[in-house]
GROMACS .gro file of N, CA and C in nm:
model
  519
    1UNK      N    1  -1.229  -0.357  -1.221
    1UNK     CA    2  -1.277  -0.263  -1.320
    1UNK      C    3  -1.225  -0.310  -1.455
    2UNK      N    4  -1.285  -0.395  -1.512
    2UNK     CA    5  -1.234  -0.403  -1.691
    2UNK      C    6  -1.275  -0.350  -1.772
    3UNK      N    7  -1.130  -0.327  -1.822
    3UNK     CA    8  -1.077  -0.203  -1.949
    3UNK      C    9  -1.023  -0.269  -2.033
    4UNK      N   10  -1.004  -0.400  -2.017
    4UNK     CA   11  -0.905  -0.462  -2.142
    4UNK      C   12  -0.800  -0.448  -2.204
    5UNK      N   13  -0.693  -0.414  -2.076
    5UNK     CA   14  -0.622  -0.301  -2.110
    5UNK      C   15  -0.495  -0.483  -2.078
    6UNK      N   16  -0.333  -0.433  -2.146
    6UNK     CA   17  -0.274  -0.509  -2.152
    6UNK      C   18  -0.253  -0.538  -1.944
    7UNK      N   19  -0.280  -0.521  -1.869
    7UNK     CA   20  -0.248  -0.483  -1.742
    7UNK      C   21  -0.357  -0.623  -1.703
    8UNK      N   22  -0.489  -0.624  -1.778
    8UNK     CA   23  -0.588  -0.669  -1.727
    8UNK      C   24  -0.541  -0.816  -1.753
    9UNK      N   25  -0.479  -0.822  -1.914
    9UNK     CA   26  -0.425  -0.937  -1.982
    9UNK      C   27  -0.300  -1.034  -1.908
   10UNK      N   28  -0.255  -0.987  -1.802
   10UNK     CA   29  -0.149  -1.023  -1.726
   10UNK      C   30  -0.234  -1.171  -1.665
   11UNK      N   31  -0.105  -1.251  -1.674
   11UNK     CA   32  -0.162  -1.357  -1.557
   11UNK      C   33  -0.148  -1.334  -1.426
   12UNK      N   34  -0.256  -1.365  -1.332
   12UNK     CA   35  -0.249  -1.321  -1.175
   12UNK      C   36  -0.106  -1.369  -1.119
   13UNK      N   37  -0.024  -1.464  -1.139
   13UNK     CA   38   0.038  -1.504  -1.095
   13UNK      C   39   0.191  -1.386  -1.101
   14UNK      N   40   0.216  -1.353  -1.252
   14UNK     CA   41   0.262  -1.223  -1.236
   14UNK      C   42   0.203  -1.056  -1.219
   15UNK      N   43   0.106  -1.045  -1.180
   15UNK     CA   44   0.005  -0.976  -1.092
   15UNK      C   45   0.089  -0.943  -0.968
   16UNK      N   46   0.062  -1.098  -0.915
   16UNK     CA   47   0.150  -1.072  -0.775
   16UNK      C   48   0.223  -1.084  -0.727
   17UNK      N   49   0.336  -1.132  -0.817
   17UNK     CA   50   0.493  -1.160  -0.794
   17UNK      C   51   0.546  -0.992  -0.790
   18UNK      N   52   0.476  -0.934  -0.938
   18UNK     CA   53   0.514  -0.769  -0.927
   18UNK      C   54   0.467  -0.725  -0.802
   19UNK      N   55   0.346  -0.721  -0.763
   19UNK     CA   56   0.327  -0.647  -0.670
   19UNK      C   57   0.380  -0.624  -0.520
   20UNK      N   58   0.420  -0.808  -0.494
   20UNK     CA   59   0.481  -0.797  -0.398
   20UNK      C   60   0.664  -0.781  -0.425
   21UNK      N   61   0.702  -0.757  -0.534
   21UNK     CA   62   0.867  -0.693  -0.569
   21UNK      C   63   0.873  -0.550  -0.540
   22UNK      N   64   0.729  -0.510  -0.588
   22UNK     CA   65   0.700  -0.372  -0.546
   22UNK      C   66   0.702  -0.342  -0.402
   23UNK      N   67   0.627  -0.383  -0.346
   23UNK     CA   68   0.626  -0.380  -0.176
   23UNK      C   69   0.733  -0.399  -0.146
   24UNK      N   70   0.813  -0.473  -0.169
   24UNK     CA   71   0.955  -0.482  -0.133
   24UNK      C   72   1.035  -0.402  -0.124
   25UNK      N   73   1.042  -0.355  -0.269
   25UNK     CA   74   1.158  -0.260  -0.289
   25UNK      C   75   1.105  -0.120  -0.249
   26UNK      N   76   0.937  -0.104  -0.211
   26UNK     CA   77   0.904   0.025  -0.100
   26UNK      C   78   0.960   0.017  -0.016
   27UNK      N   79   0.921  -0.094   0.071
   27UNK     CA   80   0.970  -0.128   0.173
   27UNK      C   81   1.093  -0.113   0.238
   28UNK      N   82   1.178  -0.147   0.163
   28UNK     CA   83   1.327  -0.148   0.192
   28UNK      C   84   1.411   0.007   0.176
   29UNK      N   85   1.366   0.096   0.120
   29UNK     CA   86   1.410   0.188   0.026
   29UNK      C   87   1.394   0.259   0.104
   30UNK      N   88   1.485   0.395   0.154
   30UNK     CA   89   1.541   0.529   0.287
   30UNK      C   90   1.560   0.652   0.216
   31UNK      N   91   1.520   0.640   0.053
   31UNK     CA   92   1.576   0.738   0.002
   31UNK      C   93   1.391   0.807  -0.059
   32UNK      N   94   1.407   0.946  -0.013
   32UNK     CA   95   1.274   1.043  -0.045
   32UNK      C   96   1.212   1.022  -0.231
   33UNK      N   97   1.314   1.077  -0.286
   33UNK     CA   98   1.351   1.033  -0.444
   33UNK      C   99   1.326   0.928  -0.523
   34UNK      N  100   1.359   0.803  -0.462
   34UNK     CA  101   1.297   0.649  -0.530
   34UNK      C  102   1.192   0.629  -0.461
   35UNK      N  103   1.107   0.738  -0.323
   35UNK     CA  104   0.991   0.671  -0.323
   35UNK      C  105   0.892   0.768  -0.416
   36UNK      N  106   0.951   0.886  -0.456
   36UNK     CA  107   0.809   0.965  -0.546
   36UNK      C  108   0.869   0.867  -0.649
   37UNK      N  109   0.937   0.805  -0.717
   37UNK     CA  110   0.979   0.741  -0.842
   37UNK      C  111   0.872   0.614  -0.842
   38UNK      N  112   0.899   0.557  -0.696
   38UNK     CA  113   0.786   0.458  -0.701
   38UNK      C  114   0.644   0.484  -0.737
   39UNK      N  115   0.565   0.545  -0.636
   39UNK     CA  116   0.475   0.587  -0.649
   39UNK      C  117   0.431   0.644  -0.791
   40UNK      N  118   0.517   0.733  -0.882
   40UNK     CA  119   0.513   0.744  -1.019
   40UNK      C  120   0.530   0.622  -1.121
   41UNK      N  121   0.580   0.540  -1.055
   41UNK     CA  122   0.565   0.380  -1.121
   41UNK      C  123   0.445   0.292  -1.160
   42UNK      N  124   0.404   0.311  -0.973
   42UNK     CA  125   0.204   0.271  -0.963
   42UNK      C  126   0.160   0.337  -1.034
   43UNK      N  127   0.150   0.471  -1.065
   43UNK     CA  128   0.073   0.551  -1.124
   43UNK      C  129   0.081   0.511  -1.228
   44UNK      N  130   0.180   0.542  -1.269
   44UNK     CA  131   0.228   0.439  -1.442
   44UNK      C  132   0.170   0.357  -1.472
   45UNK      N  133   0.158   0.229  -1.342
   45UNK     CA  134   0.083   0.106  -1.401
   45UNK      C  135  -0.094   0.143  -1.432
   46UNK      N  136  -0.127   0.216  -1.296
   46UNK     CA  137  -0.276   0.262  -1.312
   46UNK      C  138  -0.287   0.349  -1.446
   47UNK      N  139  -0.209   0.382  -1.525
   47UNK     CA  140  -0.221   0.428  -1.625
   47UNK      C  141  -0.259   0.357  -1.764
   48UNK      N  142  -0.156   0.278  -1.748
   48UNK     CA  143  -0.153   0.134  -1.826
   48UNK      C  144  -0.266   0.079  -1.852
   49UNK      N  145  -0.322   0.074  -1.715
   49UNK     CA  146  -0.442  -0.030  -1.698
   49UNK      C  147  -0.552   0.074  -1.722
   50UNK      N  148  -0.551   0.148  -1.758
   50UNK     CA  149  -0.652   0.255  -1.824
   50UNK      C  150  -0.795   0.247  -1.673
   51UNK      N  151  -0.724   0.296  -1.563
   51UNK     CA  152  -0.787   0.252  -1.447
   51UNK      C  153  -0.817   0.414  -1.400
   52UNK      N  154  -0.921   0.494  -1.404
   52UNK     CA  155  -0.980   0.616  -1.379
   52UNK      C  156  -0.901   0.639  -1.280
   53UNK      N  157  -0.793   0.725  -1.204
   53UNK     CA  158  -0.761   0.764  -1.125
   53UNK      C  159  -0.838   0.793  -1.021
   54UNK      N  160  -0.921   0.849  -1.015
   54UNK     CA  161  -1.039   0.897  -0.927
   54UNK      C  162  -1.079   0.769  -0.834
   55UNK      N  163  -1.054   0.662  -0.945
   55UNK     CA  164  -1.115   0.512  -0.845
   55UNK      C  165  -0.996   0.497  -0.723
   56UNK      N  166  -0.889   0.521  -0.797
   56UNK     CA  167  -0.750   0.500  -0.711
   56UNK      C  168  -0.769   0.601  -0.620
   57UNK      N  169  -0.739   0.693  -0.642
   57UNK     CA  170  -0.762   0.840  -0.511
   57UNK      C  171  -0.883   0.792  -0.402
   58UNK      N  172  -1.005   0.725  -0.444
   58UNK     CA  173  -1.067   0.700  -0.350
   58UNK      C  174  -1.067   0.601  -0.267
   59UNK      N  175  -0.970   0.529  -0.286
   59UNK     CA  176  -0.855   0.403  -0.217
   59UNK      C  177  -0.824   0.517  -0.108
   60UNK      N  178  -0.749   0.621  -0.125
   60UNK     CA  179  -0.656   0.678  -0.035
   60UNK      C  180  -0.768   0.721   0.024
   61UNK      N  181  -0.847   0.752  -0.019
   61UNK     CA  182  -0.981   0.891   0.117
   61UNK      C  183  -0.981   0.780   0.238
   62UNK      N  184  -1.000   0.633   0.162
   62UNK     CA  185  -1.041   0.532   0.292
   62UNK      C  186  -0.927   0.518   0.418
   63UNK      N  187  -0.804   0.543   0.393
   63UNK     CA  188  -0.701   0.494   0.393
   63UNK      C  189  -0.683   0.663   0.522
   64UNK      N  190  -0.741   0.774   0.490
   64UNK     CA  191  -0.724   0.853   0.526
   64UNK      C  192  -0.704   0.943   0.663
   65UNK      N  193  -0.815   0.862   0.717
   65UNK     CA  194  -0.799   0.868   0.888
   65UNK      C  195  -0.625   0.802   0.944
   66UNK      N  196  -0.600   0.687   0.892
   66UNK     CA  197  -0.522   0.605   0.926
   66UNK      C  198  -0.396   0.704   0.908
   67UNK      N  199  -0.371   0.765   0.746
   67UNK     CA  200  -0.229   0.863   0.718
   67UNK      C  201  -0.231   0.969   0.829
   68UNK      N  202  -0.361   1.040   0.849
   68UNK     CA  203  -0.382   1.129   0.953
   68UNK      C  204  -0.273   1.095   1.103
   69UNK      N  205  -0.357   0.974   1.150
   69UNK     CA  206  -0.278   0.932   1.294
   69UNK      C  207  -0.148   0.882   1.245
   70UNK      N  208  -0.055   0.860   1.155
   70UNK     CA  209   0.064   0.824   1.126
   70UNK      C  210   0.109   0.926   1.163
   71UNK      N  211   0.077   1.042   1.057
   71UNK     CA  212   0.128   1.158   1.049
   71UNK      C  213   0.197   1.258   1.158
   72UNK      N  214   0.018   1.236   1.224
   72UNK     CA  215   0.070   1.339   1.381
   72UNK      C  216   0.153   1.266   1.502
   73UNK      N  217   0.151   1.096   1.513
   73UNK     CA  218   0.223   1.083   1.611
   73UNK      C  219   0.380   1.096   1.549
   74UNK      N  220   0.393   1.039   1.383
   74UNK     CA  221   0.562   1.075   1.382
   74UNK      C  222   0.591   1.217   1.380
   75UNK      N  223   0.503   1.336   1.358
   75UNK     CA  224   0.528   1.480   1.409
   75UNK      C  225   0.577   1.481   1.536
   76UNK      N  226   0.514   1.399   1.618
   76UNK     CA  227   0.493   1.424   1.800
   76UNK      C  228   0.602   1.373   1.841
   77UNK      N  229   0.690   1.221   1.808
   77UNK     CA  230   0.751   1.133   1.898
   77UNK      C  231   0.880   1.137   1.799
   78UNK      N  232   0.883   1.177   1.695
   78UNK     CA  233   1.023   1.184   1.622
   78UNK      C  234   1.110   1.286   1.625
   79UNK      N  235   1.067   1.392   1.695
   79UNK     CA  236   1.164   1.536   1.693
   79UNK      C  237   1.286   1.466   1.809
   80UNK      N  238   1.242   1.393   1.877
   80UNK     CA  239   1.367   1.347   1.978
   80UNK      C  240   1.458   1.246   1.922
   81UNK      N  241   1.433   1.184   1.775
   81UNK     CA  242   1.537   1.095   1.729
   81UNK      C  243   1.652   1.151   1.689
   82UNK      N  244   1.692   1.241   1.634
   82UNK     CA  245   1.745   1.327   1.610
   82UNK      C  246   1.842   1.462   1.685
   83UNK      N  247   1.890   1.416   1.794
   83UNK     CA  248   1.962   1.515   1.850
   83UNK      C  249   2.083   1.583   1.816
   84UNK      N  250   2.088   1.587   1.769
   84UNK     CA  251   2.197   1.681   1.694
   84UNK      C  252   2.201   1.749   1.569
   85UNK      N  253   2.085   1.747   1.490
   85UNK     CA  254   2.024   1.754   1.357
   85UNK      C  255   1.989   1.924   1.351
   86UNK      N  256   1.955   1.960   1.265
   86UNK     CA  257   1.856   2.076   1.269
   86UNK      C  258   1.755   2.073   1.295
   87UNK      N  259   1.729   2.137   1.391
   87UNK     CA  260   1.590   2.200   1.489
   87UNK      C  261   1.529   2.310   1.408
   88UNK      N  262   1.434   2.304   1.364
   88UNK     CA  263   1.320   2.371   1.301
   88UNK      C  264   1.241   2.464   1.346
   89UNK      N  265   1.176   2.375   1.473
   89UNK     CA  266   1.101   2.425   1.578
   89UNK      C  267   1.099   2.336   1.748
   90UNK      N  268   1.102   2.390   1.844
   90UNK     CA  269   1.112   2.369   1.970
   90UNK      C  270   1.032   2.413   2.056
   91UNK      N  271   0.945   2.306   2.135
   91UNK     CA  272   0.858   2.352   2.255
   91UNK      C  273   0.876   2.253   2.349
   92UNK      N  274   0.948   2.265   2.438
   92UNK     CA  275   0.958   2.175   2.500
   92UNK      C  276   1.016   2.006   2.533
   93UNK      N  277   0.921   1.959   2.487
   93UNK     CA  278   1.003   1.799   2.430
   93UNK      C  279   0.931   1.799   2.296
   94UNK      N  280   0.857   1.906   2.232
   94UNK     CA  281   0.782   1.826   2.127
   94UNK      C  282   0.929   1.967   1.993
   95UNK      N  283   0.990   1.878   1.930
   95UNK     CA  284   1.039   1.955   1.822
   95UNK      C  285   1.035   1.887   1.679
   96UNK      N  286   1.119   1.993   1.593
   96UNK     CA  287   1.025   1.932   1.452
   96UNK      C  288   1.211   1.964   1.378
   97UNK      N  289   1.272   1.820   1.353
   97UNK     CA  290   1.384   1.839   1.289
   97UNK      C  291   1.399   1.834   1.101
   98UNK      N  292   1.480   1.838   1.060
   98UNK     CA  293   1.524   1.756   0.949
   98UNK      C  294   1.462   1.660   0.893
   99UNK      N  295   1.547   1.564   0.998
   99UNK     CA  296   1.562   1.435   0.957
   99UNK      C  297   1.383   1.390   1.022
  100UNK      N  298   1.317   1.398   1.114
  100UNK     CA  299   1.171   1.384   1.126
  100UNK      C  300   1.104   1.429   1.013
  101UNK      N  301   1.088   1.507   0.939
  101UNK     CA  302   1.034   1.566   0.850
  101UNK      C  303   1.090   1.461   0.737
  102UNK      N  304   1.179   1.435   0.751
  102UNK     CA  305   1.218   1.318   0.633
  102UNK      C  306   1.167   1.232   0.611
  103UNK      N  307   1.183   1.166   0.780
  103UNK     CA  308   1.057   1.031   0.798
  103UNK      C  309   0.955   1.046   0.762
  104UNK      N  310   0.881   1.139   0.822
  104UNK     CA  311   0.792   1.122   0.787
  104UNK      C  312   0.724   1.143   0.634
  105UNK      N  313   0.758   1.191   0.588
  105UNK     CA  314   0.790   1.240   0.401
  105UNK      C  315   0.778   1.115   0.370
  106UNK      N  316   0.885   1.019   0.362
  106UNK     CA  317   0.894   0.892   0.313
  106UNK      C  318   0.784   0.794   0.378
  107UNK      N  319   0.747   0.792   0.485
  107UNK     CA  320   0.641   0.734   0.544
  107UNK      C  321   0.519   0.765   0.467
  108UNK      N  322   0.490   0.884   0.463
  108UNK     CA  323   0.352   0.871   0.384
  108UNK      C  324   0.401   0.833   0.232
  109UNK      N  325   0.483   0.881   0.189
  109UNK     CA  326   0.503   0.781   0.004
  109UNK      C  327   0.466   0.685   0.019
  110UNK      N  328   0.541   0.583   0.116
  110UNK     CA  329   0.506   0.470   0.095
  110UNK      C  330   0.411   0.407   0.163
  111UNK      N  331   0.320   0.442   0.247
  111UNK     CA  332   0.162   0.390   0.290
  111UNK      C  333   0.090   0.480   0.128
  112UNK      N  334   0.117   0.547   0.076
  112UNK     CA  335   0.041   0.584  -0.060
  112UNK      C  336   0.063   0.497  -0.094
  113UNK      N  337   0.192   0.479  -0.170
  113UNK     CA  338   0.201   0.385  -0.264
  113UNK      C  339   0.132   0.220  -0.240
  114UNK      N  340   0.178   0.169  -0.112
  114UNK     CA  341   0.073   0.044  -0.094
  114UNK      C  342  -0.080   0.062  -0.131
  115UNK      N  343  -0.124   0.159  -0.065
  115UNK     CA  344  -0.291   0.167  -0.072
  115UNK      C  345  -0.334   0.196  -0.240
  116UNK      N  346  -0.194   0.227  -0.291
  116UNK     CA  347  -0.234   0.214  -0.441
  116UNK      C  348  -0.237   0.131  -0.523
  117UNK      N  349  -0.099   0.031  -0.483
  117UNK     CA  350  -0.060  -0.064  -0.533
  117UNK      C  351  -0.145  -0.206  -0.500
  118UNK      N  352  -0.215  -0.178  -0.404
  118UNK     CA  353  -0.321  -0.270  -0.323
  118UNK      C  354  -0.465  -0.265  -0.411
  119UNK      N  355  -0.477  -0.165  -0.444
  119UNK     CA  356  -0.625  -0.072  -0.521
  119UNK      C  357  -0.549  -0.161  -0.667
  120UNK      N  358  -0.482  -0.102  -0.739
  120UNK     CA  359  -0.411  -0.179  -0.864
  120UNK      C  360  -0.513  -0.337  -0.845
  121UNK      N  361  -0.396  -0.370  -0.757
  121UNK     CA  362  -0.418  -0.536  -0.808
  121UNK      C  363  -0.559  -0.576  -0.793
  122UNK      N  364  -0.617  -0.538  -0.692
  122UNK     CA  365  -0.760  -0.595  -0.666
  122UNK      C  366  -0.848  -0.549  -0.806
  123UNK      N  367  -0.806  -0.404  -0.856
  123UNK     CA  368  -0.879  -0.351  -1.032
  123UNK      C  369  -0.869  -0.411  -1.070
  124UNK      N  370  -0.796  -0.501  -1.084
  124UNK     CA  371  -0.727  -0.573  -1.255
  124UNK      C  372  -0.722  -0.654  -1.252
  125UNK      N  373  -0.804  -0.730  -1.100
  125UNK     CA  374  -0.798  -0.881  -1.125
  125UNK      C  375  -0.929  -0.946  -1.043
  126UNK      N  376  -1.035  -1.000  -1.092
  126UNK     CA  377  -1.123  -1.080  -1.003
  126UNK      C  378  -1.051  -1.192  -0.873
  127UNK      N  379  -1.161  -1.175  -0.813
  127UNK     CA  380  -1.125  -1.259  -0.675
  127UNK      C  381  -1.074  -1.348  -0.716
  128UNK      N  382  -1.115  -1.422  -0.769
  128UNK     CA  383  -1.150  -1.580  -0.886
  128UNK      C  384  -0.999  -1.603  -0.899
  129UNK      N  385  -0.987  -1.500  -1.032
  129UNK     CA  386  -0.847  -1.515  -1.069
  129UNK      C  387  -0.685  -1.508  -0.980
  130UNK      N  388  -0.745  -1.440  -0.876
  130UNK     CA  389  -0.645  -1.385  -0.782
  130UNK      C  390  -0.582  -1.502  -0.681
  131UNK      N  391  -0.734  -1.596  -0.645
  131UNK     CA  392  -0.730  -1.704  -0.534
  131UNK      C  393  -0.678  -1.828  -0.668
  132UNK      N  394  -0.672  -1.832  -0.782
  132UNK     CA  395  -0.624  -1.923  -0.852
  132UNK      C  396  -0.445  -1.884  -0.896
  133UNK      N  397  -0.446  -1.750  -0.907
  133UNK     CA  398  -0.299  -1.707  -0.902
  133UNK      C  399  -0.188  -1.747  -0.778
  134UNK      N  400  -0.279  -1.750  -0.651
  134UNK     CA  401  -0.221  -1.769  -0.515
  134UNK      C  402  -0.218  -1.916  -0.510
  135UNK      N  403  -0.260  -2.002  -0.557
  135UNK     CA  404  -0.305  -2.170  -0.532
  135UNK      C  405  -0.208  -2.220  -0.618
  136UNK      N  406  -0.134  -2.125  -0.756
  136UNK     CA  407  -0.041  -2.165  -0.853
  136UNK      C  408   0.094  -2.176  -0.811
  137UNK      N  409   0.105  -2.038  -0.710
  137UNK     CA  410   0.181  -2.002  -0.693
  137UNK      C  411   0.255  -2.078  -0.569
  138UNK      N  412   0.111  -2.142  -0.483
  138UNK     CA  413   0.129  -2.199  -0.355
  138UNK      C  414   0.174  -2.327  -0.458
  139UNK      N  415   0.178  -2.411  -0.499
  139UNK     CA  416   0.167  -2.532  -0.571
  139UNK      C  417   0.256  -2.578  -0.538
  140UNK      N  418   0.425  -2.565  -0.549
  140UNK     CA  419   0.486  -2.620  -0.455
  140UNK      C  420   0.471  -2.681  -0.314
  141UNK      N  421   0.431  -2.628  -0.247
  141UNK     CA  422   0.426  -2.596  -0.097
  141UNK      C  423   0.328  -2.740  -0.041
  142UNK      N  424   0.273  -2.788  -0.097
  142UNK     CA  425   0.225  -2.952  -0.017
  142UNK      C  426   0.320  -3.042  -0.017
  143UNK      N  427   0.406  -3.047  -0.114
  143UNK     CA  428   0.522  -3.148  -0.111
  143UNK      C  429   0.604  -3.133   0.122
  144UNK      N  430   0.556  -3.005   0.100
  144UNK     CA  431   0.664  -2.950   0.247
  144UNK      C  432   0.536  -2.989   0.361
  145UNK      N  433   0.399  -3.043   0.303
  145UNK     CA  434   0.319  -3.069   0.449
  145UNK      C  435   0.236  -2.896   0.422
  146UNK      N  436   0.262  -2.829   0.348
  146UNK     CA  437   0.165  -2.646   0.374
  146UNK      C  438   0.044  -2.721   0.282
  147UNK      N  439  -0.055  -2.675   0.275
  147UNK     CA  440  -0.175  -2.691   0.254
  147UNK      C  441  -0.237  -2.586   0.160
  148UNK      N  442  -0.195  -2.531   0.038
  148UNK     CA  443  -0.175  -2.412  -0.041
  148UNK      C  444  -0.331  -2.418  -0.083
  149UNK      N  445  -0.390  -2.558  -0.154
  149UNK     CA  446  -0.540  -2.492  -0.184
  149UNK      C  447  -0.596  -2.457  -0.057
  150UNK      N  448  -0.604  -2.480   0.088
  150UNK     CA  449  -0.692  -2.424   0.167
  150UNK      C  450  -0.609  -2.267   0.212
  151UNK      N  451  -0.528  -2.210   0.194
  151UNK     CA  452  -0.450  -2.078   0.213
  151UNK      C  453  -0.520  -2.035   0.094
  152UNK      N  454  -0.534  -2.061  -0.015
  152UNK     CA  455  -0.597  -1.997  -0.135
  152UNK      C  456  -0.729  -1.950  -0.083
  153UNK      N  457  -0.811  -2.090  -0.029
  153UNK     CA  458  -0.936  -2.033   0.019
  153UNK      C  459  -0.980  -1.995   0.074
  154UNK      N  460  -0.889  -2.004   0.194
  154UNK     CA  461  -0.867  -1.865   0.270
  154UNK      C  462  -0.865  -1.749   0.269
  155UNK      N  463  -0.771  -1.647   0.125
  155UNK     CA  464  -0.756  -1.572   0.080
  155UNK      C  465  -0.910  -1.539  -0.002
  156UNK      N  466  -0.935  -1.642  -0.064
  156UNK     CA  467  -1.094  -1.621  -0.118
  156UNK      C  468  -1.173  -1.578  -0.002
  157UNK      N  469  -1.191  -1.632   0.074
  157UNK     CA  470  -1.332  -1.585   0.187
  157UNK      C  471  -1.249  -1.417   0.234
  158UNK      N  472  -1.150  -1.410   0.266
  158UNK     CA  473  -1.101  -1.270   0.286
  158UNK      C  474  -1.124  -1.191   0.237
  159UNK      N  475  -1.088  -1.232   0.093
  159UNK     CA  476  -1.115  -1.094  -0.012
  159UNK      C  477  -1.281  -1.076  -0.055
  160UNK      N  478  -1.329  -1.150  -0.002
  160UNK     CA  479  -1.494  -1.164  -0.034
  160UNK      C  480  -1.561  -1.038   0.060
  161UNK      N  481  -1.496  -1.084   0.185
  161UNK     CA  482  -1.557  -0.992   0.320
  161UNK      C  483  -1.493  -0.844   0.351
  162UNK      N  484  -1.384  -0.797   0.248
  162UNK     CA  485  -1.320  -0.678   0.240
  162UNK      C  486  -1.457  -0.559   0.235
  163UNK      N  487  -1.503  -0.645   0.141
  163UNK     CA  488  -1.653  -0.506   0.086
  163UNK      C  489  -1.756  -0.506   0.185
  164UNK      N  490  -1.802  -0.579   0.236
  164UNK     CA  491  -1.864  -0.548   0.407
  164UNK      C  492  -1.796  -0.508   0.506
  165UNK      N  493  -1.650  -0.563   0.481
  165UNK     CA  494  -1.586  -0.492   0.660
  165UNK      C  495  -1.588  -0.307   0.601
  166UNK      N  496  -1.549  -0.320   0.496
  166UNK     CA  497  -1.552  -0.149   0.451
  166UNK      C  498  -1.705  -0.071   0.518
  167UNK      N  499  -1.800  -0.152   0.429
  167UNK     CA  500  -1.917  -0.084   0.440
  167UNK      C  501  -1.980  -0.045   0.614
  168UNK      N  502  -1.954  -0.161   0.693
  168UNK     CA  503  -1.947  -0.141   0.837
  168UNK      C  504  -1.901   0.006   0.876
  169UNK      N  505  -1.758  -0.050   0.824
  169UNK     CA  506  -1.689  -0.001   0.892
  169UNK      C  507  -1.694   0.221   0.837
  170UNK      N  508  -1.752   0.205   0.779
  170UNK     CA  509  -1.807   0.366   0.714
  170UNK      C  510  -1.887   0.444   0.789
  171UNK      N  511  -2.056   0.367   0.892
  171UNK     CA  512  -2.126   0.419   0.960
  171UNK      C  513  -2.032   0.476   1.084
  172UNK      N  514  -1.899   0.344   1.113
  172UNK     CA  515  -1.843   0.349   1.241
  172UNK      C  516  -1.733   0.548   1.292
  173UNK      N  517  -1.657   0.510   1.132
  173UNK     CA  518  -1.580   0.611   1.133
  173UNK      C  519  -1.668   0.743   1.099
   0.00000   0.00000   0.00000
C-alpha cells in the first residue's frame, strides 16, 4: 500500500532486520506488559507508515479461525499446568487458573502482534524489493557453499502464491 510515508522510504534490508528483532524480542518475552507495549509498537509503526488500520485488522479476521483454536485448546489443556496456583473454576479435569489465563493472554498478544507485524512488512514493501532485501542480506552466505540468490527466489515464488493460497483457501474455510 504506498503512502510515501518515511516507513515506505526504509531500505528492505532494514525492513527486515527490524522485523525479525521484533519477532524476537516477542518471542522471547513472559511478561503480559511488554507484550501490549509491543504490539503498541507495531501499531506505532502502522501508524508511521500512514497504513489504514482497517487494512491491518483485516490481517487478523484471516488469522482468526486459527486465534480461535489456540485459544480454546490452551483454555482446555492448561488448567492442569498449574497445580498449586489459583483455581478460578473447576470441573473435573478441565479448570481455569491464574497462571493459564496468563498464558494464554500473552499467547494471543503475540500471534497479534506477528500477524501484524507480518501485514506491516508485506504494506511497505513490494515483493521485488523484499526478494532483493533478502539476496543482500543473503550475500555473504555463498562464500559458505548456501546459495542466497536461489533462497531469494524462492522467497519470490512464495510470496507471489500467498494471494491465491488465501483466495483458495476462503471458499474452503
Amino acid at each position: 500500500i504506498p503512502t510515501g510515508s518515511a516507513v515506505h522510504r526504509l531500505d528492505p534490508r532494514a525492513k527486515l532486520l527490524a522485523a525479525t528483532l521484533l519477532t524476537l524480542a516477542i518471542s522471547f518475552n513472559t511478561s503480559l506488559i511488554a507484550n501490549l507495549l509491543f504490539l503498541a509498537v507495531v501499531m506505532g509503526i502502522a501508524w508511521l507508515a500512514r497504513i489504514p488500520f482497517r487494512y491491518i485488522w483485516r490481517g487478523l479476521l484471516l488469522g482468526l479461525p486459527v486465534l480461535v483454536f489456540i485459544f480454546v485448546m490452551q483454555f482446555l489443556f492448561l488448567g492442569s499446568s498449574e497445580p498449586a496456583g489459583r483455581v478460578y473454576f473447576e470441573w473435573g479435569w478441565f479448570r481455569v487458573t491464574r497462571y493459564s489465563l496468563h498464558l494464554i493472554a500473552i499467547s494471543l498478544l503475540r500471534i497479534i502482534a506477528f500477524i501484524f507485524l507480518t501485514s506491516l512488512v508485506t504494506m511497505t514493501a513490494t515483493t521485488t524489493e523484499l526478494t532483493h532485501g533478502v539476496e543482500r542480506l543473503l550475500a555473504p552466505f555463498p562464500r559458505f557453499g548456501i546459495p542466497s540468490h536461489e533462497l531469494a527466489l524462492v522467497l519470490t515464488i512464495t510470496l507471489r502464491f500467498v494471494p491465491t493460497l488465501a483466495e483458495e483457501l476462503e471458499p474452503i474455510m
